PDB file of C-alpha atoms in Angstrom:
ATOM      1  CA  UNK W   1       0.000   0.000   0.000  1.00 87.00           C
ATOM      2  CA  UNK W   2       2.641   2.394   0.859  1.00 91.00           C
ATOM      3  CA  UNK W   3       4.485   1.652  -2.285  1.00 93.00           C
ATOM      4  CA  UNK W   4       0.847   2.866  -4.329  1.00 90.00           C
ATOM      5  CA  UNK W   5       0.707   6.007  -2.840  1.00 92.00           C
ATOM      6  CA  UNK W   6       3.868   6.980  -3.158  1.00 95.00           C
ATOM      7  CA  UNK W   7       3.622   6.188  -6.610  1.00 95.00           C
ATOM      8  CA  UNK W   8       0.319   8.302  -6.773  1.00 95.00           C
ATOM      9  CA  UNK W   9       2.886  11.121  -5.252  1.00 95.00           C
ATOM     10  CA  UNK W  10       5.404  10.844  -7.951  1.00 95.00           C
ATOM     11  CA  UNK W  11       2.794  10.884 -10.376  1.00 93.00           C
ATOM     12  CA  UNK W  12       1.256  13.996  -8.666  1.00 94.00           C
ATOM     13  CA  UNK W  13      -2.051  12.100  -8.387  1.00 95.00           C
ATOM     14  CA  UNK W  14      -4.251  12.748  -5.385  1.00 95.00           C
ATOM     15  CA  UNK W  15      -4.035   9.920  -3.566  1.00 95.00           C
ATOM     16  CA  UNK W  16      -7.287   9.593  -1.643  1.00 96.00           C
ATOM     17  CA  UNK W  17      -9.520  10.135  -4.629  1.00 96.00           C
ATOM     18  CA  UNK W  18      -7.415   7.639  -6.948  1.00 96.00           C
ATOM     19  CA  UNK W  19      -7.803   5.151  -3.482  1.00 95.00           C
ATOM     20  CA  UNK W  20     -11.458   5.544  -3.281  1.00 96.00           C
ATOM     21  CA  UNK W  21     -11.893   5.370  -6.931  1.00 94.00           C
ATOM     22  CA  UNK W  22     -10.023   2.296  -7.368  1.00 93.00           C
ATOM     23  CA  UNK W  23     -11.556   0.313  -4.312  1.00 94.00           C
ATOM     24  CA  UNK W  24     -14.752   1.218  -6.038  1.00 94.00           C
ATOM     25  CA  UNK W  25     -14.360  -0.099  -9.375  1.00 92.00           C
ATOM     26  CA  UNK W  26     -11.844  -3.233  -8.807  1.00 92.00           C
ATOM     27  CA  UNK W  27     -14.600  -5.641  -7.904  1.00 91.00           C
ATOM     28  CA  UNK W  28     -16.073  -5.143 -11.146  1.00 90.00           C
ATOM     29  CA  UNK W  29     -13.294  -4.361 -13.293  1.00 90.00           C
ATOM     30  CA  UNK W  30     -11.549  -6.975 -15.839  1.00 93.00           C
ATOM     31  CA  UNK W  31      -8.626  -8.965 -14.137  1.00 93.00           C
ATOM     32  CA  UNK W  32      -7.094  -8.358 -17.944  1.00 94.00           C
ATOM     33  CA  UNK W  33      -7.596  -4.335 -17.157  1.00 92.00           C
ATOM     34  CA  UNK W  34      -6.192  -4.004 -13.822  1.00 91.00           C
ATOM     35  CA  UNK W  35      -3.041  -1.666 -14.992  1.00 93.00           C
ATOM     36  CA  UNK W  36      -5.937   0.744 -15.918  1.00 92.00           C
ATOM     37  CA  UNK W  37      -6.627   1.294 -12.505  1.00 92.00           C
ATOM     38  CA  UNK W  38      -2.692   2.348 -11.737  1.00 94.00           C
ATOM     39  CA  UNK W  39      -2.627   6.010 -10.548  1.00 95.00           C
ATOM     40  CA  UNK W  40      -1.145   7.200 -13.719  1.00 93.00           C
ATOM     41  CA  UNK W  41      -3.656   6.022 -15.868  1.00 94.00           C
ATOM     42  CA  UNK W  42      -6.110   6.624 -13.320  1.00 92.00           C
ATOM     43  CA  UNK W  43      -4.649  10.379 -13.993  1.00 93.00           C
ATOM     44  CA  UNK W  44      -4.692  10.399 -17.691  1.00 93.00           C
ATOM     45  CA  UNK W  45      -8.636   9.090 -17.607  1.00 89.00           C
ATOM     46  CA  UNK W  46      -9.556  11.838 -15.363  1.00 87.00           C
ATOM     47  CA  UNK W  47      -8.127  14.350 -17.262  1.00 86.00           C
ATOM     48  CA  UNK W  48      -9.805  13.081 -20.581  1.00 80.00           C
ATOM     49  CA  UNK W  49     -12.443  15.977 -21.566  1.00 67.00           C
ATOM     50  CA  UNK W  50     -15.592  13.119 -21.434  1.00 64.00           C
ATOM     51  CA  UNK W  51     -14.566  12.402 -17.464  1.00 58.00           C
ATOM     52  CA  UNK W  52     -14.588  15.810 -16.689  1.00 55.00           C
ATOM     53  CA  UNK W  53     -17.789  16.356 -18.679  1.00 55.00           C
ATOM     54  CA  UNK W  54     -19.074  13.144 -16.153  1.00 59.00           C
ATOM     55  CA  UNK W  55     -17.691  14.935 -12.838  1.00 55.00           C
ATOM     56  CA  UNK W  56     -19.837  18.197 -13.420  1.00 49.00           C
TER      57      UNK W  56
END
């Protein structure tokens, strides 16, 4: 765990939103599309335009 968010701190990734998001989605999410949820594609996805359309 501490190994995650220190990546999420190198990444500059908030690390309690990318934690809460991930926990979220990993019980439904693809064993083959696990290295999506890694906090810096977890960074690029929320920084897409359609996610930030979804957040509003």
């Amino acid at each position: 765990m501490y190994t995650l968010i220190q990546t999420c701190r190198f990444n500059d990734v908030d690390s309690h939103a990318w934690l809460r998001d991930a926990i979220a989605q990993i019980s439904d999410h693809p064993q083959t599309r696990l290295p999506e949820l890694l906090p810096w594609e977890w960074k690029a996805r929320q920084q897409r335009p359609e996610a930030i359309a979804q957040a509003a």
